[in-house]
Amino acid sequence: MAKILENISVLAEKEGITISALEKKIGASKGVLSRAIANGTDIQAKWIQAIVENYPHFSAEWLLTGNGEMIKGGTLPVAHQTENPKEGIPLIPFSAMAGALTGEQSVLEYECERYVVPAFNGADFLMQVKGNSMMPTYISGDIVACQRVPMSGLFFQWNKPYVLDTAQGAIIKRIKPGSDKQHVLIVSDNKEYDPFELPYEDIYAVALVIGIIRLE
């Protein structure tokens, strides 16, 4: 059951929704999934069936066992390239991520490929994941859609993935509460990477990862 709960969390991440939204989608009471995930307890088979029925593009075999491809036939929201500089979302090189996070116009216009992504109208930019620290949720080469978060009155949705511009460069990590109000805990999905604390003052810009897409 632990594997199923882990995969349910991954499914929600891929869909860009919260566990509460997933519960609502499948007709479950608030807390049915979130409590099970938090406590590692079993959920009824009817909720697993409801997830499979509501998200048919996800493989039932993957959901139940973790085996095989997560997405049937590689089905992900599709991004279509456009030549119109006033249309679509820029795909930002990782080296220019700091400027993209702050909304620097010269970066957003700097010879970036642009893509129309109907599934993520609220996205400000696209970026390619580097490294394996966020496996299995995101693997190196995945393209994620990101939405900038204002630094004024900054608050985080705990356990959601974010792109952060930090003193050590841009990183994509999950954010959890730190040991005090001056820090956040930076967590990788890959268990081989230890979590670490980061002072708020070392966070220069923030974007929420709202989903993963496929380029066309």
mmCIF file of C-alpha atoms in Angstrom, residues 1-9 62-66:
data_model
loop_
_atom_site.group_PDB
_atom_site.id
_atom_site.type_symbol
_atom_site.label_atom_id
_atom_site.label_comp_id
_atom_site.label_asym_id
_atom_site.label_seq_id
_atom_site.Cartn_x
_atom_site.Cartn_y
_atom_site.Cartn_z
ATOM 1 C CA MET A 1 0.000 0.000 0.000
ATOM 2 C CA ALA A 2 2.925 2.349 0.693
ATOM 3 C CA LYS A 3 3.905 2.228 -2.988
ATOM 4 C CA ILE A 4 0.348 3.042 -4.075
ATOM 5 C CA LEU A 5 0.219 6.032 -1.732
ATOM 6 C CA GLU A 6 3.563 7.258 -3.027
ATOM 7 C CA ASN A 7 2.310 6.925 -6.612
ATOM 8 C CA ILE A 8 -0.910 8.772 -5.783
ATOM 9 C CA SER A 9 1.230 11.678 -4.572
ATOM 10 C CA TRP A 62 2.079 1.723 -12.540
ATOM 11 C CA LEU A 63 -0.308 3.101 -9.913
ATOM 12 C CA LEU A 64 -0.638 -0.269 -8.163
ATOM 13 C CA THR A 65 2.885 -1.635 -8.495
ATOM 14 C CA GLY A 66 5.190 1.110 -9.754
#
